[in-house]
Short mmCIF file of C-alpha atoms and ligand atoms in Angstrom, two decimals:
data_model
loop_
_atom_site.label_atom_id
_atom_site.label_comp_id
_atom_site.label_asym_id
_atom_site.label_seq_id
_atom_site.Cartn_x
_atom_site.Cartn_y
_atom_site.Cartn_z
CA MET A 28 42.16 -57.54 176.56
CA THR A 29 42.38 -60.16 174.24
CA ALA A 30 43.67 -58.13 171.07
CA TRP A 31 46.50 -58.82 169.18
CA TRP A 32 48.22 -56.19 170.42
CA ALA A 33 48.02 -56.93 173.98
CA THR A 34 48.65 -60.80 173.74
CA ALA A 35 50.43 -61.97 170.62
CA SER A 36 53.96 -63.09 170.66
CA PRO A 37 56.83 -60.59 169.20
CA GLU A 38 56.72 -62.75 165.80
CA ASN A 39 53.10 -62.49 165.53
CA GLN A 40 53.27 -58.83 166.35
CA GLN A 41 55.65 -58.21 163.44
CA THR A 42 53.47 -60.29 161.06
CA HIS A 43 50.37 -57.86 161.84
CA GLN A 44 52.89 -54.75 161.97
CA ASP A 45 54.38 -55.57 158.55
CA ALA A 46 50.80 -55.92 157.15
CA LEU A 47 49.78 -52.71 158.50
CA LEU A 48 52.81 -50.79 157.50
CA LYS A 49 52.78 -51.89 153.81
CA ARG A 50 49.27 -50.80 153.67
CA PHE A 51 49.70 -47.64 155.15
CA LEU A 52 52.66 -46.75 153.10
CA ARG A 53 50.90 -47.79 149.66
CA THR A 54 47.44 -46.39 149.90
CA ARG A 55 48.27 -43.39 152.40
CA ALA A 56 51.56 -41.99 153.22
CA VAL A 57 53.68 -42.25 149.91
CA PRO A 58 50.97 -41.09 147.57
CA PHE A 59 48.82 -38.69 149.28
CA THR A 60 51.70 -36.64 151.60
CA LYS A 61 53.73 -34.27 149.82
CA PHE A 62 56.80 -34.80 152.15
CA TYR A 63 56.87 -38.67 151.90
CA GLY A 64 55.85 -38.74 148.26
CA LYS A 65 58.87 -36.45 147.51
CA MET A 66 61.15 -38.55 150.07
CA PHE A 67 60.41 -41.71 148.48
CA SER A 68 60.84 -40.70 144.61
CA GLU A 69 63.71 -38.79 145.61
CA ASN A 70 65.74 -41.69 147.10
CA GLY A 71 64.40 -43.71 144.45
CA ILE A 72 62.27 -46.07 146.81
CA ASP A 73 59.09 -47.78 145.78
CA PRO A 74 56.80 -48.38 148.59
CA ARG A 75 56.69 -51.79 147.61
CA ASP A 76 60.09 -52.00 148.60
CA ILE A 77 59.26 -51.60 152.51
CA ARG A 78 57.78 -55.10 153.12
CA SER A 79 58.08 -55.19 156.82
CA THR A 80 59.30 -52.94 159.62
CA ASP A 81 62.78 -54.28 159.35
CA ASP A 82 62.90 -52.53 155.84
CA LEU A 83 62.32 -49.08 157.38
CA VAL A 84 65.85 -48.68 157.81
CA LYS A 85 66.00 -47.89 153.94
CA LEU A 86 63.98 -44.84 154.84
CA PRO A 87 65.69 -41.44 156.04
CA PHE A 88 64.76 -40.38 159.29
CA THR A 89 62.38 -37.30 159.84
CA SER A 90 63.48 -34.67 162.40
CA LYS A 91 61.47 -31.36 163.99
CA ALA A 92 63.62 -29.57 161.45
CA ASP A 93 61.73 -31.21 158.58
CA PHE A 94 58.60 -29.45 159.57
CA ALA A 95 59.01 -26.36 157.36
CA ASN A 96 55.75 -26.78 155.90
CA PRO A 97 53.46 -28.77 158.18
CA ARG A 98 51.01 -29.35 155.67
CA ASP A 99 53.44 -31.58 153.63
CA PHE A 100 52.97 -34.23 156.29
CA VAL A 101 49.10 -34.13 156.09
CA ILE A 102 47.53 -37.07 154.19
CA ILE A 103 45.41 -34.96 151.43
CA PRO A 104 44.21 -37.09 148.54
CA ASP A 105 43.36 -35.43 145.59
CA GLU A 106 40.25 -35.99 143.92
CA ALA A 107 41.45 -37.61 141.08
CA ALA A 108 43.23 -40.30 143.27
CA VAL A 109 40.31 -40.70 145.40
CA LYS A 110 38.23 -41.33 142.79
CA LYS A 111 40.40 -43.97 141.15
CA GLU A 112 41.46 -45.58 144.53
CA TRP A 113 37.62 -45.89 145.54
CA ARG A 114 36.16 -46.71 141.90
CA THR A 115 35.91 -50.19 142.63
CA LEU A 116 33.91 -49.55 146.03
CA LEU A 117 31.92 -46.80 144.38
CA ARG A 118 30.78 -49.33 141.67
CA ALA A 119 29.86 -51.66 144.31
CA LEU A 120 27.63 -49.56 145.96
CA THR A 121 24.39 -49.72 144.40
CA SER A 122 22.63 -47.49 147.19
CA GLY A 123 24.54 -44.49 146.05
CA SER A 124 27.95 -42.77 146.71
CA SER A 125 27.01 -40.74 149.65
CA ALA A 126 27.66 -43.35 152.29
CA THR A 127 31.21 -43.82 150.90
CA LYS A 128 31.84 -40.04 150.64
CA ASP A 129 30.76 -39.75 154.15
CA ALA A 130 32.84 -42.67 155.18
CA LEU A 131 35.94 -40.75 153.54
CA GLU A 132 35.24 -37.44 154.82
CA ARG A 133 35.26 -39.26 158.26
CA GLU A 134 38.70 -41.04 157.57
CA LEU A 135 40.25 -37.67 155.91
CA ARG A 136 38.81 -34.62 156.95
CA PRO A 137 41.18 -32.92 159.89
CA ILE A 138 38.74 -31.76 162.56
CA LEU A 139 41.05 -31.46 165.49
CA LEU A 140 44.33 -29.77 165.85
CA THR A 141 47.30 -30.32 168.57
CA SER A 142 50.39 -28.58 168.39
CA THR A 143 54.19 -28.69 169.66
CA THR A 144 55.27 -26.44 172.78
CA GLY A 145 59.03 -26.10 172.07
CA ARG A 146 60.33 -22.54 173.34
CA SER A 147 62.98 -22.33 170.73
CA ALA A 148 61.17 -23.53 167.63
CA GLU A 149 57.87 -22.54 166.05
CA PRO A 150 55.17 -24.35 167.06
CA VAL A 151 54.10 -27.49 164.81
CA PRO A 152 50.53 -28.31 164.10
CA PHE A 153 49.49 -31.72 163.93
CA LEU A 154 45.95 -32.27 162.31
CA TYR A 155 43.51 -35.24 163.50
CA THR A 156 40.51 -36.65 161.64
CA SER A 157 37.68 -38.60 163.15
CA HIS A 158 39.61 -41.85 162.30
CA ASP A 159 42.52 -40.22 164.50
CA ILE A 160 40.18 -39.18 167.44
CA ALA A 161 38.73 -42.87 167.47
CA ARG A 162 42.52 -43.81 167.93
CA LEU A 163 43.15 -41.15 170.65
CA GLU A 164 40.03 -42.38 172.36
CA GLU A 165 41.18 -46.27 172.29
CA GLY A 166 44.57 -45.12 173.36
CA GLY A 167 42.96 -43.39 176.36
CA ARG A 168 40.73 -46.40 177.10
CA ARG A 169 43.98 -48.67 177.27
CA LEU A 170 45.49 -45.95 179.55
CA MET A 171 42.72 -46.09 181.96
CA GLN A 172 42.63 -50.02 181.98
CA LEU A 173 46.47 -50.27 182.17
CA CYS A 174 46.18 -47.78 185.48
CA GLN A 175 43.20 -49.76 186.47
CA SER A 176 40.87 -46.92 186.69
CA ASP A 177 37.43 -48.02 187.47
CA PRO A 178 34.99 -46.21 185.32
CA ALA A 179 33.12 -45.50 188.60
CA PHE A 180 35.83 -43.40 189.91
CA LYS A 181 35.88 -39.63 189.46
CA HIS A 182 38.58 -38.12 187.80
CA VAL A 183 39.63 -34.59 187.68
CA ASN A 184 42.05 -33.37 184.62
CA THR A 185 43.81 -30.66 185.54
CA PHE A 186 45.88 -30.39 182.11
CA PRO A 187 45.88 -26.46 180.99
CA PHE A 188 43.12 -26.06 178.29
CA ALA A 189 45.45 -25.76 175.46
CA PRO A 190 45.86 -27.19 171.90
CA HIS A 191 48.22 -29.90 173.33
CA LEU A 192 48.13 -33.42 173.44
CA ALA A 193 47.76 -34.07 177.09
CA PHE A 194 44.71 -32.40 177.71
CA TRP A 195 42.99 -33.80 174.68
CA GLN A 196 44.61 -37.20 175.70
CA ALA A 197 43.21 -37.28 179.18
CA HIS A 198 39.72 -35.89 177.53
CA TYR A 199 39.42 -38.67 175.54
CA ALA A 200 40.39 -41.32 178.03
CA GLY A 201 37.65 -40.22 180.06
CA THR A 202 35.24 -40.55 176.95
CA GLY A 203 36.77 -43.94 175.89
CA HIS A 204 36.69 -45.43 179.29
CA ASN A 205 33.19 -44.03 179.68
CA THR A 206 34.12 -42.45 183.17
CA PHE A 207 33.25 -39.41 184.82
CA MET A 208 36.01 -36.47 184.09
CA LEU A 209 36.26 -32.91 185.09
CA SER A 210 38.61 -30.96 183.13
CA THR A 211 39.55 -27.63 185.42
CA GLY A 212 41.88 -26.27 182.65
CA GLY A 213 44.67 -26.13 185.49
CA GLY A 214 46.12 -23.15 187.09
CA LYS A 215 45.68 -20.28 184.08
CA THR A 216 42.10 -20.57 184.22
CA ILE A 217 40.61 -20.57 188.05
CA GLY A 218 44.16 -20.52 190.01
CA THR A 219 45.42 -23.01 192.18
CA GLU A 220 42.67 -22.03 194.94
CA GLY A 221 40.06 -22.67 192.19
CA ASN A 222 41.46 -26.07 191.49
CA ILE A 223 41.62 -27.06 195.47
CA ARG A 224 38.10 -25.90 195.56
CA ILE A 225 36.85 -28.31 193.26
CA ILE A 226 38.86 -30.92 194.27
CA ASN A 227 37.47 -30.52 197.79
CA LYS A 228 34.05 -30.71 196.52
CA ILE A 229 34.41 -33.67 193.89
CA ASP A 230 36.66 -35.58 196.25
CA PRO A 231 37.97 -37.47 193.04
CA ASP A 232 39.67 -40.99 192.89
CA ALA A 233 42.12 -39.89 190.56
CA ILE A 234 43.98 -36.52 189.44
CA ILE A 235 45.33 -36.30 186.00
CA ALA A 236 48.40 -33.52 185.94
CA MET A 237 51.47 -32.40 185.16
CA PRO A 238 53.88 -33.28 188.06
CA THR A 239 55.13 -29.63 189.02
CA PHE A 240 51.66 -28.44 188.85
CA LEU A 241 50.25 -31.32 190.94
CA TYR A 242 52.79 -31.10 193.48
CA HIS A 243 52.33 -27.21 193.77
CA LEU A 244 48.42 -28.25 194.05
CA LEU A 245 49.08 -30.81 196.70
CA GLN A 246 51.35 -28.47 198.71
CA GLU A 247 48.86 -25.68 198.75
CA GLY A 248 45.82 -28.03 199.57
CA ASN A 249 47.78 -29.55 202.36
CA GLU A 250 48.82 -26.03 203.66
CA ALA A 251 45.15 -25.19 203.46
CA GLY A 252 44.03 -28.17 205.38
CA SER A 253 42.38 -29.84 202.77
CA GLN A 254 41.77 -33.77 203.23
CA TRP A 255 41.80 -35.62 200.05
CA LYS A 256 41.10 -39.13 201.58
CA ASN A 257 39.89 -40.84 198.43
CA LEU A 258 42.39 -40.45 196.00
CA LYS A 259 43.61 -43.67 194.50
CA ARG A 260 45.51 -42.80 191.31
CA LEU A 261 47.94 -39.65 190.38
CA VAL A 262 48.39 -39.83 186.54
CA LEU A 263 51.09 -37.90 185.48
CA GLY A 264 51.96 -36.57 182.26
CA GLY A 265 53.49 -33.48 180.17
CA GLU A 266 56.78 -33.85 181.42
CA LYS A 267 59.35 -36.40 182.63
CA VAL A 268 58.79 -37.65 186.28
CA PRO A 269 61.88 -38.21 188.21
CA ALA A 270 61.95 -40.64 191.20
CA GLY A 271 62.22 -37.92 193.69
CA MET A 272 59.07 -36.39 192.67
CA ARG A 273 57.27 -39.55 192.82
CA ARG A 274 58.30 -39.77 196.49
CA LYS A 275 57.38 -36.22 197.31
CA LEU A 276 53.84 -36.62 195.83
CA LYS A 277 53.37 -39.48 197.77
CA GLU A 278 54.25 -38.16 201.00
CA LEU A 279 51.91 -35.32 200.46
CA CYS A 280 49.15 -37.54 199.56
CA ALA A 281 49.71 -39.39 202.62
CA GLN A 282 49.62 -36.45 204.71
CA MET A 283 46.33 -35.48 203.21
CA GLY A 284 44.65 -38.84 204.06
CA SER A 285 45.58 -40.97 200.91
CA PRO A 286 48.51 -43.31 201.98
CA ASP A 287 47.70 -45.95 199.41
CA VAL A 288 47.77 -43.75 196.22
CA ALA A 289 49.44 -45.09 193.13
CA ILE A 290 51.40 -42.68 191.22
CA MET A 291 51.28 -43.64 187.42
CA SER A 292 53.46 -42.11 184.86
CA THR A 293 52.73 -41.43 181.23
CA TYR A 294 54.86 -40.87 178.20
CA GLY A 295 53.40 -38.93 175.15
CA PHE A 296 54.52 -36.31 172.33
CA THR A 297 52.67 -34.33 170.03
CA GLU A 298 54.07 -36.39 166.86
CA ALA A 299 53.01 -39.75 168.36
CA LYS A 300 49.51 -38.37 168.39
CA LEU A 301 48.81 -40.45 171.65
CA SER A 302 50.47 -41.31 175.16
CA PHE A 303 51.87 -44.43 176.42
CA THR A 304 51.40 -45.16 180.13
CA GLU A 305 52.99 -47.61 182.76
CA CYS A 306 50.63 -50.21 184.39
CA LEU A 307 49.82 -50.57 187.88
CA PRO A 308 52.36 -52.30 189.52
CA THR A 309 51.52 -55.51 191.76
CA ASN A 310 52.24 -54.97 195.31
CA GLY A 311 53.76 -51.65 195.41
CA ASP A 312 56.73 -53.05 193.15
CA GLN A 313 58.76 -50.61 190.71
CA PRO A 314 56.73 -49.40 187.35
CA SER A 315 57.71 -51.79 184.55
CA GLY A 316 58.00 -49.16 181.61
CA PHE A 317 55.68 -47.29 179.26
CA HIS A 318 53.28 -49.80 177.28
CA VAL A 319 53.25 -49.05 173.85
CA TYR A 320 50.62 -50.16 171.38
CA PRO A 321 51.87 -51.80 168.15
CA ASP A 322 48.48 -52.02 166.22
CA MET A 323 48.91 -47.86 166.13
CA CYS A 324 52.73 -47.11 165.89
CA PHE A 325 56.25 -48.94 165.28
CA ILE A 326 58.99 -47.73 167.87
CA GLU A 327 62.53 -48.52 167.11
CA ILE A 328 65.45 -47.50 169.16
CA ILE A 329 68.55 -46.07 167.61
CA ASP A 330 72.02 -44.93 168.61
CA PRO A 331 71.58 -40.98 168.20
CA GLU A 332 75.32 -40.51 166.75
CA SER A 333 75.25 -43.29 164.08
CA GLY A 334 71.56 -43.44 163.41
CA ASP A 335 71.80 -47.45 163.62
CA ARG A 336 69.24 -49.78 165.53
CA VAL A 337 70.44 -50.86 168.69
CA PRO A 338 69.50 -54.26 170.41
CA ASP A 339 66.36 -54.65 172.76
CA GLY A 340 67.42 -53.44 176.25
CA THR A 341 69.86 -50.95 174.89
CA THR A 342 69.99 -47.22 175.71
CA GLY A 343 69.04 -45.15 172.55
CA GLU A 344 66.73 -42.63 170.98
CA ILE A 345 63.07 -43.08 170.35
CA VAL A 346 61.90 -43.14 166.69
CA LEU A 347 58.17 -43.62 165.72
CA THR A 348 56.60 -44.83 162.35
CA HIS A 349 52.72 -44.35 162.22
CA LEU A 350 51.19 -47.36 161.23
CA ASP A 351 47.64 -46.34 160.74
CA SER A 352 47.00 -42.54 161.13
CA ARG A 353 45.25 -39.82 159.00
CA GLY A 354 45.63 -36.09 159.08
CA THR A 355 49.16 -35.31 160.11
CA ILE A 356 51.52 -38.36 160.05
CA VAL A 357 55.31 -39.38 160.42
CA LEU A 358 57.75 -41.97 159.55
CA ARG A 359 60.66 -42.83 161.40
CA TYR A 360 60.43 -39.59 163.68
CA ARG A 361 63.42 -38.93 165.68
CA THR A 362 62.01 -37.77 169.06
CA GLY A 363 65.13 -36.66 170.61
CA ASP A 364 64.42 -38.56 173.62
CA LEU A 365 66.70 -40.78 175.23
CA ILE A 366 65.28 -44.27 176.59
CA GLU A 367 67.56 -45.54 179.44
CA LYS A 368 66.86 -49.09 179.27
CA GLY A 369 65.65 -49.41 175.63
CA ILE A 370 62.61 -51.31 174.62
CA THR A 371 61.76 -54.92 175.54
CA ARG A 372 59.32 -57.33 174.13
CA GLU A 373 59.30 -59.70 177.00
CA PRO A 374 55.80 -60.20 178.63
CA CYS A 375 55.18 -57.25 181.45
CA PRO A 376 55.72 -58.60 184.78
CA HIS A 377 52.82 -57.00 186.15
CA CYS A 378 49.93 -57.01 183.64
CA GLY A 379 51.35 -59.89 181.61
CA LEU A 380 50.81 -57.93 178.27
CA THR A 381 53.16 -58.75 175.68
CA CYS A 382 53.17 -55.34 173.77
CA PRO A 383 56.52 -53.76 173.66
CA ARG A 384 57.77 -51.58 176.71
CA LEU A 385 59.90 -48.62 177.07
CA LEU A 386 62.18 -49.10 180.19
CA GLY A 387 63.78 -46.43 182.41
CA LYS A 388 64.29 -42.76 182.74
CA ILE A 389 63.61 -40.70 179.38
CA SER A 390 66.11 -37.72 179.00
CA ARG A 391 66.35 -35.26 176.00
CA VAL A 392 69.34 -36.16 173.59
CA SER A 393 69.94 -32.09 173.61
CA ASP A 394 69.81 -31.80 177.34
CA PHE A 395 73.64 -31.52 177.27
CA LYS A 396 75.11 -28.09 177.59
CA ASN A 397 78.53 -26.85 177.27
CA LEU A 398 80.03 -24.88 180.21
CA ALA A 399 83.07 -23.53 180.74
CA ILE A 400 83.64 -23.40 184.40
CA ASP A 401 86.69 -21.85 185.64
CA LYS A 402 89.51 -23.74 184.41
CA LEU A 403 87.05 -26.56 183.07
CA LYS A 404 86.66 -25.36 179.52
CA GLY A 405 84.00 -26.81 177.38
CA THR A 406 82.78 -29.30 179.72
CA LEU A 407 79.70 -31.22 178.69
CA VAL A 408 77.27 -31.58 181.54
CA ASP A 409 74.22 -33.51 181.33
CA PHE A 410 71.54 -31.54 182.71
CA ASN A 411 69.17 -34.48 182.93
CA LYS A 412 71.41 -36.32 185.30
CA LEU A 413 71.50 -32.86 187.25
CA GLU A 414 67.90 -32.53 187.30
CA ASN A 415 67.50 -36.02 188.53
CA ILE A 416 70.31 -35.48 191.25
CA LEU A 417 68.48 -32.22 192.49
CA ASP A 418 64.85 -33.69 192.49
CA ASP A 419 66.15 -36.44 194.49
CA THR A 420 68.01 -34.43 197.11
CA GLU A 421 66.24 -34.94 200.40
CA GLY A 422 64.92 -31.73 201.94
CA LEU A 423 65.15 -29.77 198.62
CA GLY A 424 61.36 -28.63 197.92
CA ALA A 425 61.74 -26.86 194.66
CA TRP A 426 65.17 -25.64 192.85
CA GLN A 427 66.18 -23.84 189.89
CA VAL A 428 69.73 -23.82 188.07
CA GLU A 429 70.76 -20.73 186.52
CA LEU A 430 73.66 -20.34 184.53
CA LYS A 431 75.38 -16.84 183.97
CA LYS A 432 78.64 -15.39 182.83
CA ARG A 433 80.67 -13.71 185.63
CA ASN A 434 80.14 -10.27 185.76
CA ASP A 435 77.71 -10.55 182.97
CA ASP A 436 80.86 -10.41 180.56
CA PRO A 437 80.39 -12.85 177.68
CA LEU A 438 83.94 -13.53 177.50
CA GLU A 439 84.43 -14.49 181.24
CA SER A 440 83.85 -17.98 182.87
CA ASP A 441 80.55 -19.62 183.28
CA ILE A 442 79.06 -19.50 186.80
CA VAL A 443 76.32 -21.79 188.20
CA LEU A 444 73.64 -20.69 190.75
CA VAL A 445 71.30 -22.98 192.47
CA HIS A 446 68.13 -21.40 193.75
CA ALA A 447 66.60 -23.41 196.41
CA VAL A 448 63.28 -23.81 198.60
CA THR A 449 63.68 -26.15 201.79
CA MET A 450 60.98 -28.50 202.20
CA LYS A 451 62.32 -29.45 205.90
CA GLY A 452 65.30 -28.80 207.86
CA ASP A 453 67.66 -25.79 207.84
CA GLU A 454 69.28 -24.09 205.05
CA GLU A 455 72.64 -24.95 206.19
CA THR A 456 72.03 -28.66 206.07
CA LEU A 457 70.45 -28.51 202.58
CA ARG A 458 73.33 -26.22 201.14
CA GLU A 459 75.82 -28.95 202.25
CA ALA A 460 73.50 -31.88 200.96
CA ILE A 461 73.35 -30.06 197.64
CA HIS A 462 76.91 -29.28 197.40
CA ASN A 463 77.73 -33.15 198.20
CA ARG A 464 75.29 -34.24 195.40
CA PHE A 465 77.02 -32.00 192.96
CA THR A 466 80.35 -33.17 193.52
CA GLU A 467 79.65 -36.74 193.87
CA SER A 468 78.25 -36.85 190.37
CA THR A 469 79.51 -33.85 188.39
CA GLU A 470 82.82 -32.50 187.98
CA PHE A 471 81.92 -29.22 189.78
CA SER A 472 79.96 -27.59 192.42
CA PRO A 473 77.80 -24.81 192.24
CA ASN A 474 79.16 -21.42 192.51
CA GLU A 475 76.28 -20.15 194.95
CA ILE A 476 73.33 -21.55 196.42
CA LEU A 477 70.44 -19.04 197.14
CA PHE A 478 67.51 -19.72 199.21
CA HIS A 479 63.90 -18.16 198.26
CA THR A 480 60.43 -18.87 199.59
CA TRP A 481 57.81 -20.75 197.89
CA ASP A 482 56.38 -17.74 196.22
CA GLU A 483 59.61 -16.19 195.07
CA MET A 484 60.53 -19.79 193.44
CA ARG A 485 57.28 -19.85 191.47
CA LYS A 486 57.74 -16.48 190.00
CA LEU A 487 61.58 -17.69 189.15
CA GLN A 488 60.19 -20.67 187.65
CA GLY A 489 57.21 -19.12 185.81
CA VAL A 490 54.44 -21.30 187.42
CA GLY A 491 51.22 -20.64 185.82
CA LYS A 492 52.75 -18.56 183.22
CA GLU A 493 55.10 -20.89 181.16
CA LEU A 494 53.58 -24.19 180.33
CA LYS A 495 56.50 -26.12 181.91
CA GLU A 496 58.20 -24.61 184.74
CA GLN A 497 61.88 -23.34 184.11
CA LYS A 498 64.03 -25.54 185.75
CA VAL A 499 67.37 -24.45 184.05
CA LYS A 500 67.65 -20.96 183.13
CA ASP A 501 70.41 -20.13 180.89
CA ASN A 502 70.97 -16.50 181.39
CA ARG A 503 74.47 -16.14 179.63
CA PRO A 504 74.42 -13.20 177.19
CA LYS A 505 75.23 -14.52 173.99
CA SER A 506 78.47 -13.46 172.80
ZN1 LIG B 601 52.34 -54.03 182.38
#
């Protein structure tokens, strides 16, 4: 990897990014998307006023709520504009304009769609042109290289067949890296057993999956006596990966004959149109953060309250600006994701690349829920923290937190139930452990801890039905 995105100094990277941004705003984003054309004119900003990524602070943020009409975010040049912009080019081409027309169509015609999956909001479609697919493939190739996957490896992709980034990123990582990739479609298509049978047969070097599905798969495979001795990588995506999950997955792999498996976590979201990955740490060290591709997007970290940029290495919300996308694009898009230790531009201690990296745990800005627990009225509880605490609890196999109103009365206080499955040890020890973990780190303790079998838990969590298993269920009646 000798490209500037991987090796240039931070100053040099900024010079490259400034050039990309200027070109992108002036020739694509502002003239050809309705939303940004309007945003610039309404705020009296000329695209030429934005000369560097530092100047982006002049622009308002874009957030999910702005996507009332997703088409307004798509680069759609009108014919007159295309003719004007390419007039010189057309004139220069003596051999006729069909090649130019083809090139333009490859750049601009949407041919793939992925969408967001929010349960509360309407799904938002994101369009890709050939130009974007080439970037998705290049992003996937980098993902494979950073994970040090050998093209001779056999990969199994268990992301659900769905118009979602995770599936397509994994698919194009395979084609980009020119490696064998079998996509099973996950649990919905051929069930857990079908996936286990395929893995038994293929004996893959790497499995790409959502962590909870993979955990379920390894457990079932292990219970059925499968030995997956060839596993070298587990590549996780689609949801965040708590430290406890890594440990549990590694333990299961060890039981199934692959003690040296490396667990790689990725971070992607629909609006980014690609995923970022950790690199393979040297000598079993801790991972060094998600490696960002500065030739494809610009990431800034902001204080979610004030909206101001925060210094490198500081907690804040991740905000993304495309630098060279087509189809659907975003500028200064607020992800709602908090990155614990912010962004760094120091060379990576493992792979040595100088691309920016996102450090620490990722959580949702909106994962704070207001609870009225007995005398504690309006207690703000960080459910992210709670999830991490439960995921890291020794002996706890799976869990769900349920919020209810006492006697289902909207005016009553809230009650917190923890549904749990034991992994090892007895229920009483685990009950005590959960109580202790709660009181150590929150102001309250669950009202009740209820134990279940694995099957009951899967039903509670909606594994196989919901795209993401439901770990926190708010069953409080709306008053
Ligand atoms: Zn690295």
